[in-house]
Short mmCIF file of C-alpha atoms in Angstrom, two decimals:
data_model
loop_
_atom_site.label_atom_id
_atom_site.label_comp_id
_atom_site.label_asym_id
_atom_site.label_seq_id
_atom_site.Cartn_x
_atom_site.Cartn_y
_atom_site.Cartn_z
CA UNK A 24 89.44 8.88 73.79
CA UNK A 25 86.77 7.66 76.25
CA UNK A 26 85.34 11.28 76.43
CA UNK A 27 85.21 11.56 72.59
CA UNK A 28 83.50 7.73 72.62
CA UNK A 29 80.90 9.05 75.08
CA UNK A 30 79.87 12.22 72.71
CA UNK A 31 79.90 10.35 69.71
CA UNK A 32 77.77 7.51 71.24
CA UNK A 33 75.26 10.08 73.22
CA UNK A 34 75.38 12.05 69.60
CA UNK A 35 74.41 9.11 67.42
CA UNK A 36 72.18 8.65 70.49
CA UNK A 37 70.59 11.79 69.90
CA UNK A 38 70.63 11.88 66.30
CA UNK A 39 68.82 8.59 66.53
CA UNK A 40 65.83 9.69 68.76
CA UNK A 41 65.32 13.01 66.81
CA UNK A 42 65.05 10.39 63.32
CA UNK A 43 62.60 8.83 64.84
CA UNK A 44 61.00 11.30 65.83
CA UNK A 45 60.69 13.43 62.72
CA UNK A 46 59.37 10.28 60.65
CA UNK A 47 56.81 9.30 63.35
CA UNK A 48 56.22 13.24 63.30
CA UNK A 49 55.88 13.07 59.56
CA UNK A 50 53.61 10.08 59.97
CA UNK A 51 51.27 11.86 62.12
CA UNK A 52 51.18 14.85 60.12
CA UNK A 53 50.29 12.57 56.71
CA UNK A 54 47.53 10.93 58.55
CA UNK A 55 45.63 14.81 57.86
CA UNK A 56 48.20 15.89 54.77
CA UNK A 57 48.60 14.37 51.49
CA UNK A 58 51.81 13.09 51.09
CA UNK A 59 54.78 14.41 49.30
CA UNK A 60 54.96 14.32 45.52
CA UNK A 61 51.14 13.80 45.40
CA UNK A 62 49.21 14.61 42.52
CA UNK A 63 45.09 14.22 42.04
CA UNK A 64 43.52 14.99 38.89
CA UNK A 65 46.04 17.44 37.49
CA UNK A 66 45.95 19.23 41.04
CA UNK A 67 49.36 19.20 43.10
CA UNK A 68 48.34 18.05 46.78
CA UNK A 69 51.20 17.49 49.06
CA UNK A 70 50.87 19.12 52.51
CA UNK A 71 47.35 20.06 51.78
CA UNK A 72 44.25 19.02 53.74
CA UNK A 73 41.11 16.83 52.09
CA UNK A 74 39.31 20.79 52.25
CA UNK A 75 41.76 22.30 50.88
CA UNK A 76 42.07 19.84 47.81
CA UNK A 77 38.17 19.19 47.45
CA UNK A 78 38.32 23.28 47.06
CA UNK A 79 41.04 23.13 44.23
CA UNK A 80 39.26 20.01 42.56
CA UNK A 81 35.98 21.59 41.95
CA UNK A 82 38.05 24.99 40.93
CA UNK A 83 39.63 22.27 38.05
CA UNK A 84 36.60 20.77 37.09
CA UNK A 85 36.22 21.18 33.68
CA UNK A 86 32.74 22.36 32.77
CA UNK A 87 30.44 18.97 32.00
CA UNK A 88 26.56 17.99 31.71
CA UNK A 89 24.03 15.50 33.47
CA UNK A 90 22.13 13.79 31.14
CA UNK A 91 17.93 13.74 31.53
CA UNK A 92 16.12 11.02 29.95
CA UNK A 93 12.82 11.38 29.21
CA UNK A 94 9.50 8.83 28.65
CA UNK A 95 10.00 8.48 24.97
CA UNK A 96 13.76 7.68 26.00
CA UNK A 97 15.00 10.82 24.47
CA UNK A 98 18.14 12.27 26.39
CA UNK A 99 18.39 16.04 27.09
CA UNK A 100 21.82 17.62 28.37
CA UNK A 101 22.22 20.18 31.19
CA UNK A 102 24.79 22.47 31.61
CA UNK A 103 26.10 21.83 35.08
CA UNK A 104 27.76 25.14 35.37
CA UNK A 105 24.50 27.23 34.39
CA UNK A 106 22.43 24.60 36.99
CA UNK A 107 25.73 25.65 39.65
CA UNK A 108 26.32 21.29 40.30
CA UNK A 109 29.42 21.12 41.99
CA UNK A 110 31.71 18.01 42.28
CA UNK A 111 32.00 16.81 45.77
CA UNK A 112 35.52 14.50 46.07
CA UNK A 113 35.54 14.81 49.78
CA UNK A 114 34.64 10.64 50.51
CA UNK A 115 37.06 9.92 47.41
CA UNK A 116 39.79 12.20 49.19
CA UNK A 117 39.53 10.47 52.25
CA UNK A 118 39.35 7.18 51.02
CA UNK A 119 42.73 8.01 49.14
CA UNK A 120 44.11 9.30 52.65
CA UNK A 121 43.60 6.40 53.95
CA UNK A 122 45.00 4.48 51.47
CA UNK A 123 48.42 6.30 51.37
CA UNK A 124 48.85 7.92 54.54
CA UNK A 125 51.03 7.15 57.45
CA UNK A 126 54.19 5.33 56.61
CA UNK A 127 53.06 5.02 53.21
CA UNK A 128 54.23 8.69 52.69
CA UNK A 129 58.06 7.42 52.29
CA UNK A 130 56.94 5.55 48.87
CA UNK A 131 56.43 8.67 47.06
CA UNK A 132 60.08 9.77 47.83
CA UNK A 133 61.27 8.12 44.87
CA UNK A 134 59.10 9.88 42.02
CA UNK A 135 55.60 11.68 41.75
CA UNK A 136 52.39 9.71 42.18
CA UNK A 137 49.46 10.54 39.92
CA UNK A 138 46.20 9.52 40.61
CA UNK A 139 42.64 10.26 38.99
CA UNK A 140 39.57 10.48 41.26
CA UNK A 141 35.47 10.73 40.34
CA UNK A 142 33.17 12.97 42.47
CA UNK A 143 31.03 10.18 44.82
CA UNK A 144 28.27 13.14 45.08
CA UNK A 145 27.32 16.53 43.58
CA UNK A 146 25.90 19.85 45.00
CA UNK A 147 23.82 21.60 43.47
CA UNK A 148 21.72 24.81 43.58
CA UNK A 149 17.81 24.14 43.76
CA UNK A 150 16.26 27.24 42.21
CA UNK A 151 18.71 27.48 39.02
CA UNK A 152 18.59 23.40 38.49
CA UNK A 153 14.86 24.11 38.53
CA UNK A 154 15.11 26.87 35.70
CA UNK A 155 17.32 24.71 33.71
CA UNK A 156 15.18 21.78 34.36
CA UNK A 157 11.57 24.38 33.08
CA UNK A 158 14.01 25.23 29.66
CA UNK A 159 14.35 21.94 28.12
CA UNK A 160 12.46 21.39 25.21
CA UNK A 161 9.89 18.31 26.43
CA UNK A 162 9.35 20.43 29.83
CA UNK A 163 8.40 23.53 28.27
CA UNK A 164 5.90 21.37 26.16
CA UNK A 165 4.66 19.74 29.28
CA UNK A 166 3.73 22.72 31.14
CA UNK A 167 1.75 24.19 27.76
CA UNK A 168 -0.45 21.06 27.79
CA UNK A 169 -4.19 21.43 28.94
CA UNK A 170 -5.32 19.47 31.54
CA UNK A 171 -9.15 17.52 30.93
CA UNK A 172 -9.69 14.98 28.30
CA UNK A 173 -11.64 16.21 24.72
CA UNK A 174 -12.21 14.15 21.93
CA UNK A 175 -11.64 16.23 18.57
CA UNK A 176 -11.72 16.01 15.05
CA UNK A 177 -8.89 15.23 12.87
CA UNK A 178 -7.60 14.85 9.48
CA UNK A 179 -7.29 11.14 10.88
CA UNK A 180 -10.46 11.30 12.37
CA UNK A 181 -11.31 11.70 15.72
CA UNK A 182 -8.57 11.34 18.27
CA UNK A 183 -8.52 11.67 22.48
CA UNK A 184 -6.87 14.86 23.33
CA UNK A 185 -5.75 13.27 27.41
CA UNK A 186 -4.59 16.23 29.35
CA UNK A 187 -4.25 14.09 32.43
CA UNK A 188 -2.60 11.16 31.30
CA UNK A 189 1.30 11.01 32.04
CA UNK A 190 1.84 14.37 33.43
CA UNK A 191 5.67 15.18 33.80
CA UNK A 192 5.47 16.79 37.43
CA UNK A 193 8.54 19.22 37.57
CA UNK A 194 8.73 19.70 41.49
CA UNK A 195 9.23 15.50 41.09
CA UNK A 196 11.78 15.54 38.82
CA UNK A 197 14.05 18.32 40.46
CA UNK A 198 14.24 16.79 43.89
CA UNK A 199 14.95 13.13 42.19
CA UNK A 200 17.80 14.95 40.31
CA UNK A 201 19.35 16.58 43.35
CA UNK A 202 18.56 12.59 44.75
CA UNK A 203 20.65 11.18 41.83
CA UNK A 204 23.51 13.85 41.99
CA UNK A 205 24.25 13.11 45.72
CA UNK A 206 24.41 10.05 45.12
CA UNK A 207 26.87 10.46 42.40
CA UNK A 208 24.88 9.97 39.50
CA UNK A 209 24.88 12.08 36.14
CA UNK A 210 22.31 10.29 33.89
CA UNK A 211 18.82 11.01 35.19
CA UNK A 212 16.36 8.53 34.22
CA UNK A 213 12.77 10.18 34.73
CA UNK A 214 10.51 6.86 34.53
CA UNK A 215 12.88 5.36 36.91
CA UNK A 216 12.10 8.14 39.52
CA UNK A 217 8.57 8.25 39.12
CA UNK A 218 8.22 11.72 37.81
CA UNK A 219 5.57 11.15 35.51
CA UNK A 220 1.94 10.77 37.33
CA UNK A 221 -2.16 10.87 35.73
CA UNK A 222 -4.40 13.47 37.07
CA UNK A 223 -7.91 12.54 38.56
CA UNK A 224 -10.54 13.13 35.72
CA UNK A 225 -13.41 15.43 36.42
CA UNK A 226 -17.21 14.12 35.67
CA UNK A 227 -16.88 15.60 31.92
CA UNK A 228 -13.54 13.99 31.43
CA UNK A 229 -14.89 11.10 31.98
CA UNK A 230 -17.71 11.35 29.57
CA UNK A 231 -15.60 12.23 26.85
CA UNK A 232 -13.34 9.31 27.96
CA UNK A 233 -16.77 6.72 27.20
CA UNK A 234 -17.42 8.96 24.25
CA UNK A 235 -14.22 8.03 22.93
CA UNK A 236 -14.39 4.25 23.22
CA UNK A 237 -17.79 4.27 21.76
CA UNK A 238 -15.77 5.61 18.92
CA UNK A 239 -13.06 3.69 18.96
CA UNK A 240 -15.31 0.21 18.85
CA UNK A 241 -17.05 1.71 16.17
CA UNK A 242 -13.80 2.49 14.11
CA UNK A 243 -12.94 -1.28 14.93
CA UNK A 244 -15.58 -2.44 13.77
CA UNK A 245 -16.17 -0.41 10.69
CA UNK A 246 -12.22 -0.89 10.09
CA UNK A 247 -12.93 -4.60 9.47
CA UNK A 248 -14.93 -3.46 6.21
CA UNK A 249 -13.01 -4.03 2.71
CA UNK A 250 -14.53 -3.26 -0.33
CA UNK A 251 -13.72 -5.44 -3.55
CA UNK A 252 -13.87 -3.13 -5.94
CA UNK A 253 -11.95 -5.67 -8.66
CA UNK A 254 -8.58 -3.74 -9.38
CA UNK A 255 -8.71 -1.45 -6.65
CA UNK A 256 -9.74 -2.34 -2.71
CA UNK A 257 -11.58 0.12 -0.42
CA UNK A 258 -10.58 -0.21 3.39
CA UNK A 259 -12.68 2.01 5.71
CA UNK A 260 -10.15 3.92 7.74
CA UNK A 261 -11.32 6.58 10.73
CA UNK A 262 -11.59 9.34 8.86
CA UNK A 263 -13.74 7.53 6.52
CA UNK A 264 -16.07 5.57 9.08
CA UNK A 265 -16.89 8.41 11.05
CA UNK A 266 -18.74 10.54 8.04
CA UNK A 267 -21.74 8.17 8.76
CA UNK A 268 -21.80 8.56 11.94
CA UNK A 269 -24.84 11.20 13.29
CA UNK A 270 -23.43 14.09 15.54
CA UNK A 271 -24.33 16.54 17.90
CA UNK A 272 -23.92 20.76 17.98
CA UNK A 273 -20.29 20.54 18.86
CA UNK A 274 -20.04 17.83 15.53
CA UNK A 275 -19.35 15.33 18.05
CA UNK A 276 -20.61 11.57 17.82
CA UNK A 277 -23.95 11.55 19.52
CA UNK A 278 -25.11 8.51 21.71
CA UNK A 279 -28.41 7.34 21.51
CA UNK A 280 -30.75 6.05 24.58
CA UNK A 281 -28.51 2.89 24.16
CA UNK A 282 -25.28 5.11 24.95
CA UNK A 283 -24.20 3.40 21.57
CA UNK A 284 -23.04 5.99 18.34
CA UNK A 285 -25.61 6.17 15.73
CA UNK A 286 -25.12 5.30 11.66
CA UNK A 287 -27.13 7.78 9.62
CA UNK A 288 -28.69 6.24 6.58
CA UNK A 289 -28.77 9.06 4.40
CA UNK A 290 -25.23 9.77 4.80
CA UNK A 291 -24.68 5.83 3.80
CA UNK A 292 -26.40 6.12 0.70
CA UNK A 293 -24.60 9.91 -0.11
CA UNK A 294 -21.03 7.66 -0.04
CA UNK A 295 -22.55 4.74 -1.88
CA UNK A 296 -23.45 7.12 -4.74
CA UNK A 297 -20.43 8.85 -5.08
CA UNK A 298 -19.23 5.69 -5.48
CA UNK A 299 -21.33 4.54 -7.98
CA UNK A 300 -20.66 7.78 -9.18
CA UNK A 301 -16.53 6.76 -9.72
CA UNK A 302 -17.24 3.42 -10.91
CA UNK A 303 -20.31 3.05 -13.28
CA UNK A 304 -19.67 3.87 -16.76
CA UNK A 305 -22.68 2.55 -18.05
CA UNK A 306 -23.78 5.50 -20.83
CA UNK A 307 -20.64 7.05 -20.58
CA UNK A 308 -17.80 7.80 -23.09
CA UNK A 309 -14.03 6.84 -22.42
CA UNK A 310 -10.64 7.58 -24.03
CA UNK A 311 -9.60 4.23 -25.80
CA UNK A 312 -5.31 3.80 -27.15
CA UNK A 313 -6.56 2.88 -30.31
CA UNK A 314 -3.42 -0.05 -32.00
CA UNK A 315 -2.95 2.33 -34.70
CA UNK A 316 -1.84 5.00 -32.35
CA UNK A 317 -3.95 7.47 -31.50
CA UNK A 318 -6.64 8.14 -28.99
CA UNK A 319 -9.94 7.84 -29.35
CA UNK A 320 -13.84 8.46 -27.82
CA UNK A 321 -16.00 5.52 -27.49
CA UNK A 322 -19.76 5.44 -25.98
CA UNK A 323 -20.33 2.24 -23.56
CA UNK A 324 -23.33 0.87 -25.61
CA UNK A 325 -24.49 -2.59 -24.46
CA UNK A 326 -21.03 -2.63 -22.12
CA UNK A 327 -20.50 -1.54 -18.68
CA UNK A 328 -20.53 -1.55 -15.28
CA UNK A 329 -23.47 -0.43 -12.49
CA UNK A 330 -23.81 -0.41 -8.74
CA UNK A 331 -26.75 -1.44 -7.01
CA UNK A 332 -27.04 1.58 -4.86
CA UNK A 333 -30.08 0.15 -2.78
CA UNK A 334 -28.57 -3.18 -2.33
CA UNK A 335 -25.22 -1.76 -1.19
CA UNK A 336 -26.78 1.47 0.96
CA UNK A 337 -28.75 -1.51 2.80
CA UNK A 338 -25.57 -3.38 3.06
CA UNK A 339 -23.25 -0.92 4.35
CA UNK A 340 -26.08 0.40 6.90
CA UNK A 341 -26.26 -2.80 8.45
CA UNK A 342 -22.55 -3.56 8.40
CA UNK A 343 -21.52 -0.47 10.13
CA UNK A 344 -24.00 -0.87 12.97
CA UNK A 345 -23.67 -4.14 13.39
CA UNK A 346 -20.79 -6.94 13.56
CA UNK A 347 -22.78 -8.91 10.35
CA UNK A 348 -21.32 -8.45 6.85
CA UNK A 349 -18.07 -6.79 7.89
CA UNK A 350 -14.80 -8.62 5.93
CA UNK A 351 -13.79 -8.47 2.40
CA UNK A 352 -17.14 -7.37 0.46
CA UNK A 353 -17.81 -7.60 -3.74
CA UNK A 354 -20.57 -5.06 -3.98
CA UNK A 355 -23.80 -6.19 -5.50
CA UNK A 356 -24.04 -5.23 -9.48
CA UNK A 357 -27.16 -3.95 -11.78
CA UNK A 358 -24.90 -4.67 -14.61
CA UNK A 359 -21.13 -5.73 -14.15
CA UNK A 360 -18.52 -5.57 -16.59
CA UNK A 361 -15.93 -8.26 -17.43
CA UNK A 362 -13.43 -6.28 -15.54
CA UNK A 363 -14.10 -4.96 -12.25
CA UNK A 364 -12.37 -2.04 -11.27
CA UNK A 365 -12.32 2.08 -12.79
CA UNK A 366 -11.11 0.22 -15.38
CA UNK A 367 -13.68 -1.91 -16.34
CA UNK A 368 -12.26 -3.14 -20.16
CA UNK A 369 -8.80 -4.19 -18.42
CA UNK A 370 -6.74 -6.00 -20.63
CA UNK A 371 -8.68 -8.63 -22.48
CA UNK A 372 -10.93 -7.36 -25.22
CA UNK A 373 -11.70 -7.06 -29.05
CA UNK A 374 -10.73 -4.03 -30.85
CA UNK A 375 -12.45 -3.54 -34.29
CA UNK A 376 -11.11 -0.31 -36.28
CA UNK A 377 -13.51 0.01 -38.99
CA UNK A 378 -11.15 2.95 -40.23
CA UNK A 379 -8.04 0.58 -40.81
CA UNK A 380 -10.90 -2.64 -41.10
CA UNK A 381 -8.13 -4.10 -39.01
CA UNK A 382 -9.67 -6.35 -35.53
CA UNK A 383 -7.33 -7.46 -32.65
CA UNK A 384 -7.83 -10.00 -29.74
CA UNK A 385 -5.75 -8.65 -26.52
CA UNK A 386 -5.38 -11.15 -23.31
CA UNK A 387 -3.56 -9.68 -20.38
CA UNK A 388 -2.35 -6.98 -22.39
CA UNK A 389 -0.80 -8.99 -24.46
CA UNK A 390 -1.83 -9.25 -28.83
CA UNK A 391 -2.87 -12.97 -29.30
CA UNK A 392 -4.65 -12.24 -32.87
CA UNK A 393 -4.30 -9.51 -36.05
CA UNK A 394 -6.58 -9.68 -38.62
CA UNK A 395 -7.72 -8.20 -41.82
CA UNK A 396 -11.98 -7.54 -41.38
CA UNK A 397 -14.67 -6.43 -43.62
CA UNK A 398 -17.20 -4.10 -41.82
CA UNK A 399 -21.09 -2.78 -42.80
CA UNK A 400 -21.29 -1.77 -46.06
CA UNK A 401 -21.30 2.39 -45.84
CA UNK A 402 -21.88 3.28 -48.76
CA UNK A 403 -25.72 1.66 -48.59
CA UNK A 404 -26.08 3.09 -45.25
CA UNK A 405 -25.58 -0.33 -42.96
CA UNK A 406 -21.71 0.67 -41.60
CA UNK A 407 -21.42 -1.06 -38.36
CA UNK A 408 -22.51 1.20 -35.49
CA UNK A 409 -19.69 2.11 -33.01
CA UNK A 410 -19.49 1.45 -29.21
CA UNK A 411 -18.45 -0.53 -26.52
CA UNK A 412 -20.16 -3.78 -26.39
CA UNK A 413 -19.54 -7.52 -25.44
CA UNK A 414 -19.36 -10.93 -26.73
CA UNK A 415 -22.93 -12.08 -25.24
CA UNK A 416 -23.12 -15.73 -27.20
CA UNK A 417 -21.33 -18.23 -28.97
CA UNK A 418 -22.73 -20.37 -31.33
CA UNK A 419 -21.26 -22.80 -34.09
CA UNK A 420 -22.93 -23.51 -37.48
CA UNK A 421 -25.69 -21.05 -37.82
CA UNK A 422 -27.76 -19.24 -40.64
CA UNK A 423 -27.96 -15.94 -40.53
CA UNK A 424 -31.16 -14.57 -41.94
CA UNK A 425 -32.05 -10.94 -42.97
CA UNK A 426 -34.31 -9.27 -45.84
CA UNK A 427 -32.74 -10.95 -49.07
CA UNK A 428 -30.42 -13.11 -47.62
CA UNK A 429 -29.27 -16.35 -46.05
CA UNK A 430 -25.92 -17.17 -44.81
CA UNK A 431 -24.25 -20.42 -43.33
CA UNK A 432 -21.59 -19.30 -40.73
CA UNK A 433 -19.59 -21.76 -38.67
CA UNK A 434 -18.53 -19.51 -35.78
CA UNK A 435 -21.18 -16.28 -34.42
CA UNK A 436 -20.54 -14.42 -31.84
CA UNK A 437 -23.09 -11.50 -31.53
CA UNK A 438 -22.21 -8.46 -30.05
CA UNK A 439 -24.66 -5.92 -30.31
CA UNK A 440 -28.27 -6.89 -31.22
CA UNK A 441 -27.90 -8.92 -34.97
CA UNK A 442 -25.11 -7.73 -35.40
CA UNK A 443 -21.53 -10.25 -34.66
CA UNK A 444 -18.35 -11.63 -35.49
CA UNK A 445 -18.32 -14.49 -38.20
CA UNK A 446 -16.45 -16.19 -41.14
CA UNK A 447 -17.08 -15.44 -44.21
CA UNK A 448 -16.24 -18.33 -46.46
CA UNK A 449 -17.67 -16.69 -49.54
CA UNK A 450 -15.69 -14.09 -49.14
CA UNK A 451 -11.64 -14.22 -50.79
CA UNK A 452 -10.54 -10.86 -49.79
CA UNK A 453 -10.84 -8.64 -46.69
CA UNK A 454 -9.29 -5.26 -45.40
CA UNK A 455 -8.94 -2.44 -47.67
CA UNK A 456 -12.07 -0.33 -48.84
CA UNK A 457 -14.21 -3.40 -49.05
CA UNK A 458 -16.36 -2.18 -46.74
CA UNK A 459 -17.17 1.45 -48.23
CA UNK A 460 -19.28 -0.79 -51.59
CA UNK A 461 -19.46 -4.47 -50.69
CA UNK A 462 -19.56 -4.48 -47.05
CA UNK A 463 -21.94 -6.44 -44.86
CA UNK A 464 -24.89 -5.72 -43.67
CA UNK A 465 -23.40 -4.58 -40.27
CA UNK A 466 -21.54 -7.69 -39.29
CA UNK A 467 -17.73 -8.30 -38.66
CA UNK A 468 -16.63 -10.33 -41.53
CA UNK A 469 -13.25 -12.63 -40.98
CA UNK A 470 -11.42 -15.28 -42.08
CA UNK A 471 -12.64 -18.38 -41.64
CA UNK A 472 -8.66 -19.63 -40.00
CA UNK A 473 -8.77 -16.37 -37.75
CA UNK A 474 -12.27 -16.64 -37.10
CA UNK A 475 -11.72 -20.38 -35.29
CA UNK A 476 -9.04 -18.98 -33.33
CA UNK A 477 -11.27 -15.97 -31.99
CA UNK A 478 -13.92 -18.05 -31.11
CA UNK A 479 -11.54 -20.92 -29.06
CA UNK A 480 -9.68 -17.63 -27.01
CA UNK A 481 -12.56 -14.88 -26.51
CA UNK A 482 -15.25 -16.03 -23.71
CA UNK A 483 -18.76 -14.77 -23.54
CA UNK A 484 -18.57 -11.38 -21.79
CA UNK A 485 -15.29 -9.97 -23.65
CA UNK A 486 -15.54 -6.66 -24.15
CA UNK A 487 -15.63 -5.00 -27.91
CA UNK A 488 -14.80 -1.94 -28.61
CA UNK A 489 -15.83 -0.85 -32.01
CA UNK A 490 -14.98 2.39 -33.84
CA UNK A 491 -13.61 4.27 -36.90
#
């Protein structure tokens, strides 16, 4: 019994030392060796070395992109497969070794471990990230973009062409990408990394540089110029400014002794009379919406509206050259209308239709005042002349005087030469065909009622407009 004590003890013994020996074994060999029932990213790693696992990790990296940000903020994607960037997990791996080696092996005894790791660093092939880098869309534009500085013309005027301004250098931006990808990062922010960079002008890129603030105070200045036109306002944009401006063989600005851009007079008066040319109708016919309904021609008589091209080409000359006059400008008139604007009737006026013998007072658009009328007598030649005219007096209690006759009127309000609106108290009918055998002389007979209400509402200058 004592010899079968012995073995058993020197067998437990035994049994014991070997234990111990396989775990510390174990231990030691899980210091280098993931640990059993290890799994990383989808990849089983147990027994396998930190190489061995990087390996299979960048095998099951599922194609992705790095992100490139531009100067205008835009973000452009890159294919990290076609650029060949490659994972590195080796510092990750490690640090998980570390973490779970050793004894800590015997935890994982009971049921898998899954873990999920992120690359610390990429690899990445120079010459291919440079092609992909040369493909993107804003690159490609870069390296088509001529170096100097020219100032050319426009639809907007004249603008700074800058060929060495904020130049995207390419050899920059690939080496801080490969910077950013060892270091783990995938979104690649060019201003950050200084890849942008402004070439050294030449002598003639500077001159166009001066030429082009010489232009650009003169568009300042010249943009500070409104024209009041009435309805409409007239602001002098670029394009417009620079069409006074005298230029050289190239149809550049050119700079005078002074260095300063020159303002050619002629060309100031050539824009002042096309737009007296827009806006005076003076002489001129116009389509009128007759009440009745139809449309039709009337000549501006005593009416209308005219520019004082001298005044304003003197103006505008001195303006553009100079910091005086600019602001919000009402152009100087020969004649100006009641309305100011292409329109220059608007929408208060007196409309006589001889044809209906019908007259209407309009304010704002709006009818104030119908009335029945008796017009110049046609059929002894004295029918009241059409046209547009204007109210040019008022006058109460007057006696109008002509061969053969004298009449007392309470309200006048001439319009065209002798001829004007009135009452008529001897009169008891009006409208009709009056007018065609018992018609005035050439006056606007009305109601004596209607004819106080006219003359309370229309002010001197209210346009007429008189027809049949």
């Amino acid at each position: 019994m004592k010899k079968l004590f012995r073995f058993l003890a020197v067998f437990l013994l035994i049994g014991g030392i070997l234990g111990v020996a396989g775990v510390l074994a174990l231990t030691f060999y899980y210091r280098r060796h993931f640990p059993v029932n290890t799994w990383i990213n989808g990849v089983y790693c147990t027994g396998k070395s930190i190489e061995q696992i990087n390996e299979e990790l960048i095998n099951a990296h599922e194609a992705s992109v790095i992100v490139i940000v531009d100067a205008d903020s835009v973000s452009w994607e890159v294919n990290m497969q076609d650029a060949d960037i490659r994972p590195d997990y080796t510092e990750a791996l490690k640090a998980y070794l570390a973490q779970n080696a050793s004894g800590n092996w015997m935890n994982n005894l009971h049921a898998p471990v899954s873990s999920e790791l992120t690359a610390e660093k990429y690899s990445v092939d120079e010459g291919k990230l440079r092609e992909c880098l040369a493909a993107l869309p804003f690159a490609a534009e870069e390296a088509g973009r001529e170096e100097g500085v020219r100032v050319l013309w426009s639809e907007e005027g004249y603008v700074l062409q800058d060929g060495n301004e904020h130049r995207l250098n390419l050899e920059t931006v690939c080496a801080y990408t490969k910077d950013c990808l060892q270091k783990g990062q995938t979104t690649i922010e060019l201003l950050t990394g200084g890849c942008y960079e402004d070439l050294q002008d030449s002598p003639a890129d500077k001159a166009q540089r001066n030429l082009w603030q010489k232009i650009a105070e003169f568009n300042e200045r010249s943009g500070r110029i409104i024209y009041d036109m009435g309805a409409e306002k007239i602001s002098f944009t670029p394009d417009m400014a620079v069409r006074f401006l005298a230029t050289d063989q190239d149809s550049l600005p050119s700079l005078n002794e002074q260095g300063e851009v020159t303002v050619k007079e002629e060309l100031v008066r050539a824009w002042v009379e096309e737009l007296a040319l827009k806006y005076d109708t003076c002489n001129t016919e116009r389509e009128f919406a007759a009440t009745r309904g139809d449309m039709v021609t009337v000549k501006y008589v005593t009416y209308g509206t005219r520019l004082d091209v001298e005044s304003e080409t003197a103006y505008l000359f001195n303006a553009l050259q100079t910091d005086t006059g600019t602001g919000v400008h009402v152009p100087a008139y020969l004649q100006e209308g009641y309305t100011r604007g292409l329109d220059d009737i608007g929408g208060t006026y007196i409309e006589i239709d001889m044809t209906e013998q019908k007259m209407y007072y309009y304010a704002d658009r709006e009818l104030m005042l119908e009335t029945d009328i008796v017009t110049g007598n046609t059929g002894r030649r004295m029918g009241t002349p059409q046209g547009i005219n204007f109210v040019y007096g008022k006058e109460r209690n007057r006696t109008l005087r002509g061969p053969g006759y004298a009449s007392f009127v309470k309200y006048w309000m001439p319009v065209k030469g002798n001829i004007g609106i009135h009452d008529a108290s001897w009169r008891s009918k009006f409208g009709g065909q009056i007018y065609k055998t018992n018609g005035s002389h050439g006056c606007i007979n009305t109601p004596s009622d209607i004819m106080a209400e006219l003359y309370e509402m229309a002010e001197v200058g209210t346009p007429v407009i008189m027809f049949y």
